[in-house]
XYZ file of N, CA, C and O in Angstrom:
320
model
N -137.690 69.686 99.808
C -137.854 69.968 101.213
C -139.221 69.451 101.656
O -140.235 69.665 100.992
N -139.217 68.756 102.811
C -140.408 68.153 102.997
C -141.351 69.036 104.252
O -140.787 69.196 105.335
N -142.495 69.482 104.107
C -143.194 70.235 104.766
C -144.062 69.998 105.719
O -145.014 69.297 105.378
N -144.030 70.446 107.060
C -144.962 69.696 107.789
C -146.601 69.470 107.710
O -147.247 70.483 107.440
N -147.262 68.364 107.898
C -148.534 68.266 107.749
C -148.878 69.010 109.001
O -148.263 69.262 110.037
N -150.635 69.397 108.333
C -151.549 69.814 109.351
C -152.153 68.786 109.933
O -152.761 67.960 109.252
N -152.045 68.672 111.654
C -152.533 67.467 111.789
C -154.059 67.898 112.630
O -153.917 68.411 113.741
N -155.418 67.702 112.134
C -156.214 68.908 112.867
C -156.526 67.857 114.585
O -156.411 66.664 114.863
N -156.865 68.856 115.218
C -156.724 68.444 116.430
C -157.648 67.243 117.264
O -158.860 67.363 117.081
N -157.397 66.566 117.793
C -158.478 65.413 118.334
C -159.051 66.093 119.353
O -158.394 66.537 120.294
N -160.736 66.262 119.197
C -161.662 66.887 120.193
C -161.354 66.014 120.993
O -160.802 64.942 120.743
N -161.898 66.672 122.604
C -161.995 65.913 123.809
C -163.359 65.119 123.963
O -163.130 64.166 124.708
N -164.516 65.124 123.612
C -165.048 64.724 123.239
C -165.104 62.963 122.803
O -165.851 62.076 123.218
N -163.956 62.925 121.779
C -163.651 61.494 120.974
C -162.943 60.801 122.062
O -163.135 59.591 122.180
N -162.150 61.409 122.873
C -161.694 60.384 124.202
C -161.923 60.255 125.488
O -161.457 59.516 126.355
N -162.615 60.985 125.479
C -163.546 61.233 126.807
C -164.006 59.123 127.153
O -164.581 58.195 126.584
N -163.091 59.472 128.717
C -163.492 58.036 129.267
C -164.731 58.279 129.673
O -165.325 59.352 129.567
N -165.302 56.858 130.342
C -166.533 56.723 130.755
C -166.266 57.471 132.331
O -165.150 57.502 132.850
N -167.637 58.114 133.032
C -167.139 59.019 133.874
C -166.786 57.903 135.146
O -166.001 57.966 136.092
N -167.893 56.714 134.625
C -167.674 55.371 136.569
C -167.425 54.281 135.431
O -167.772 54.221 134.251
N -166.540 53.282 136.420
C -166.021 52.407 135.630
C -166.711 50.983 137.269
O -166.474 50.995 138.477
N -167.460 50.125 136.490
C -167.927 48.889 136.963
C -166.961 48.112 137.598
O -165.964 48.349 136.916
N -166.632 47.349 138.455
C -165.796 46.007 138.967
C -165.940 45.057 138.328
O -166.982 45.174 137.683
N -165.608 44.436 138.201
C -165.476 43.218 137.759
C -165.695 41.585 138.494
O -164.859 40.737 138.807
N -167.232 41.599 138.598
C -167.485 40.690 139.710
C -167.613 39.066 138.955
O -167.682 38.709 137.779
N -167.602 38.244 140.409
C -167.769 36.795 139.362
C -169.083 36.069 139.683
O -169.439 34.919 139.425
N -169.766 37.182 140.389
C -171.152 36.800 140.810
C -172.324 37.813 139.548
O -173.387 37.245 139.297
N -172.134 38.897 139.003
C -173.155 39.660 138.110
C -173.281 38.849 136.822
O -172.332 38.159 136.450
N -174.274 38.902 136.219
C -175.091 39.218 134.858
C -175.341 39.856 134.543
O -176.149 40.576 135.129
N -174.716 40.218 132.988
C -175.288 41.439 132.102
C -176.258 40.858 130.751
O -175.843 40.492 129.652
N -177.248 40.898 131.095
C -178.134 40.868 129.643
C -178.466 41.500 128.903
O -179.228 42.410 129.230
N -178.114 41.363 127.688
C -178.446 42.238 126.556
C -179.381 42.529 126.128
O -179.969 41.508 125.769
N -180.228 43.845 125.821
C -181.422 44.338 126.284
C -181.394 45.029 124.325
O -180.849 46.079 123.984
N -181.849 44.433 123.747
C -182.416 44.766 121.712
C -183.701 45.739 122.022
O -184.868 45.350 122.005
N -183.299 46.988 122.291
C -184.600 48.277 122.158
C -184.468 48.793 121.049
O -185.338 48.905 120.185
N -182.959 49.268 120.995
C -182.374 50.349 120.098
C -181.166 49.101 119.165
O -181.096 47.879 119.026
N -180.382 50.320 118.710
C -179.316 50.136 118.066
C -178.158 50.344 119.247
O -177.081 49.764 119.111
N -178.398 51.157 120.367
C -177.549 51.394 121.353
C -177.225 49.985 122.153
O -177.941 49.009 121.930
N -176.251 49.909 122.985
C -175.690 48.864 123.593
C -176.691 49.380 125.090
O -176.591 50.370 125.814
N -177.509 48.365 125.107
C -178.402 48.738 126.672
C -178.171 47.342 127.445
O -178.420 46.300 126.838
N -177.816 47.312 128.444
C -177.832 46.034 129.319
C -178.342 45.917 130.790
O -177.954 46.689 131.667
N -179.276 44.862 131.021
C -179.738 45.063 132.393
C -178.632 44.096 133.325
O -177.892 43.214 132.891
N -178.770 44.534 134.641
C -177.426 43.494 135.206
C -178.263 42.816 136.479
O -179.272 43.321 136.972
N -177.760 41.812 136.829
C -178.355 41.333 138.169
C -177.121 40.746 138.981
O -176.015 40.625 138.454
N -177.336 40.454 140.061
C -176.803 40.175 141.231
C -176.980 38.882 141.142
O -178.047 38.636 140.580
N -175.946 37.232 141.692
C -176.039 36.344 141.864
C -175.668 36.180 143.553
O -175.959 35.226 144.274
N -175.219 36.944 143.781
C -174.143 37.080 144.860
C -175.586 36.393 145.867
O -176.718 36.803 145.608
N -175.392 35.467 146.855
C -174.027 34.570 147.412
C -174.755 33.096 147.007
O -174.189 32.089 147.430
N -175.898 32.941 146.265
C -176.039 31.678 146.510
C -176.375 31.090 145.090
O -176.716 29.908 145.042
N -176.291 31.976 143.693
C -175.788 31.707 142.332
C -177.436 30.941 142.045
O -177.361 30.336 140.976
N -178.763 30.806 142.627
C -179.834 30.821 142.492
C -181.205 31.626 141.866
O -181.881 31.524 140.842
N -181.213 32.261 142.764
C -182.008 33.255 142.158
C -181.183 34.612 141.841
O -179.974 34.569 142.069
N -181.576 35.469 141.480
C -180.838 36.793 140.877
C -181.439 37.601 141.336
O -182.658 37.560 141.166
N -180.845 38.696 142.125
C -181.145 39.851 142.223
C -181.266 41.214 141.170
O -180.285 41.930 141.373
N -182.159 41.786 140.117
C -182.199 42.821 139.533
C -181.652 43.927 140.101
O -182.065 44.464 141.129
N -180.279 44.440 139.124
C -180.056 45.749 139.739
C -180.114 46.954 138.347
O -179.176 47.712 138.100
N -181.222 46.920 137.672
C -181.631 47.767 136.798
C -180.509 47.656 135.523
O -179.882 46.682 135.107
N -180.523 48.791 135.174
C -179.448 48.677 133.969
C -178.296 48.860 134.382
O -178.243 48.905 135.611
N -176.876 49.048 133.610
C -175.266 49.310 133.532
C -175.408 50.684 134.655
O -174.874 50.679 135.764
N -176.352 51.991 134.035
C -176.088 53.100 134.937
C -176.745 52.984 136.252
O -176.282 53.865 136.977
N -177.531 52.351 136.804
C -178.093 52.549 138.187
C -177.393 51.125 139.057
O -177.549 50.961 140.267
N -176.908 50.535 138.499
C -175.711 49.253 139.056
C -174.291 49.418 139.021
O -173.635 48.485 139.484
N -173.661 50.441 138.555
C -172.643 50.758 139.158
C -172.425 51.794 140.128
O -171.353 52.385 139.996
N -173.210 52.186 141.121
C -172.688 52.717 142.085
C -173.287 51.325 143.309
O -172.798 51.219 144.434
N -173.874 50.828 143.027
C -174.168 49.436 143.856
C -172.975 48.548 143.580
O -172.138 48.755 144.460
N -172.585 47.692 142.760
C -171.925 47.473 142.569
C -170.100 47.899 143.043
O -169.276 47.163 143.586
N -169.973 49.091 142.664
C -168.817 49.036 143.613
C -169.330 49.805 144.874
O -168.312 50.142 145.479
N -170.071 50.096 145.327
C -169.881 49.614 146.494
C -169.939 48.325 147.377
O -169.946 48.521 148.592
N -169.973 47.276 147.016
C -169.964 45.829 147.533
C -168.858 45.940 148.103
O -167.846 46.342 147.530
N -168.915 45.608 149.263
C -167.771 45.444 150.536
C -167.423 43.584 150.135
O -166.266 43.165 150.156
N -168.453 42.794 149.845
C -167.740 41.607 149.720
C -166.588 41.390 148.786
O -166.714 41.217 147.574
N -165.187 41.419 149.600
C -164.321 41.813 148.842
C -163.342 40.486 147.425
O -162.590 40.568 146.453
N -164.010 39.501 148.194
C -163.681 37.943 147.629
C -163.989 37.624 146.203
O -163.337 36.896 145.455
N -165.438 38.497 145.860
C -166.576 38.068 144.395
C -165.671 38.998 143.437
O -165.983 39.030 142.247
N -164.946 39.498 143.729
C -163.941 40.834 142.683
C -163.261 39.546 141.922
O -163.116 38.460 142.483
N -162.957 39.753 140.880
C -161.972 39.617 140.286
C -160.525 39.891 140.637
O -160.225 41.073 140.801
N -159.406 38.795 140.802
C -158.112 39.120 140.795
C -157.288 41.015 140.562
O -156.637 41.756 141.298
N -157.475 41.046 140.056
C -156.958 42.119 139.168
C -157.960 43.103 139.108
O -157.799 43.769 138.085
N -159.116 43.554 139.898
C -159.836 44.380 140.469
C -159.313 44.925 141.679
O -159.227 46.140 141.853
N -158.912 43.961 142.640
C -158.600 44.359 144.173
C -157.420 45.310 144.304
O -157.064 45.702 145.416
């Protein structure tokens, strides 16, 4: 007779999404920022003339800039 396994439970914790999720623009840069061992990235703005770059700090203080961009064109397909 075959007996059921204990399967112990997956904390919420381990799948916990990210709480803001970025757009997907075809105008940003993300540069990879070697402090830590952690994944740190600063991002900038190209948007509209792909010249100079606008700094918009790191991943967390550029995504609420970021989506909010009304220019609705620089999205990615499959963003809109």
């Amino acid at each position: 007779m075959a007996l059921p396994q204990i399967v112990p439970a997956a904390e919420a914790e381990t799948f916990r999404l990210a709480p803001h999720r970025i757009r997907r623009c075809t105008f940003r840069r993300l540069i990879s920022v070697d402090i830590t061992r952690e994944r740190l990235y600063d991002v900038e703005c190209l948007f509209p003339e792909r010249r100079i770059p606008v700094p918009l700090g790191d991943l967390d203080s550029a995504t609420p800039i970021c989506n909010a961009c009304t220019a609705a064109h620089i999205f990615r397909p499959d963003e809109d």
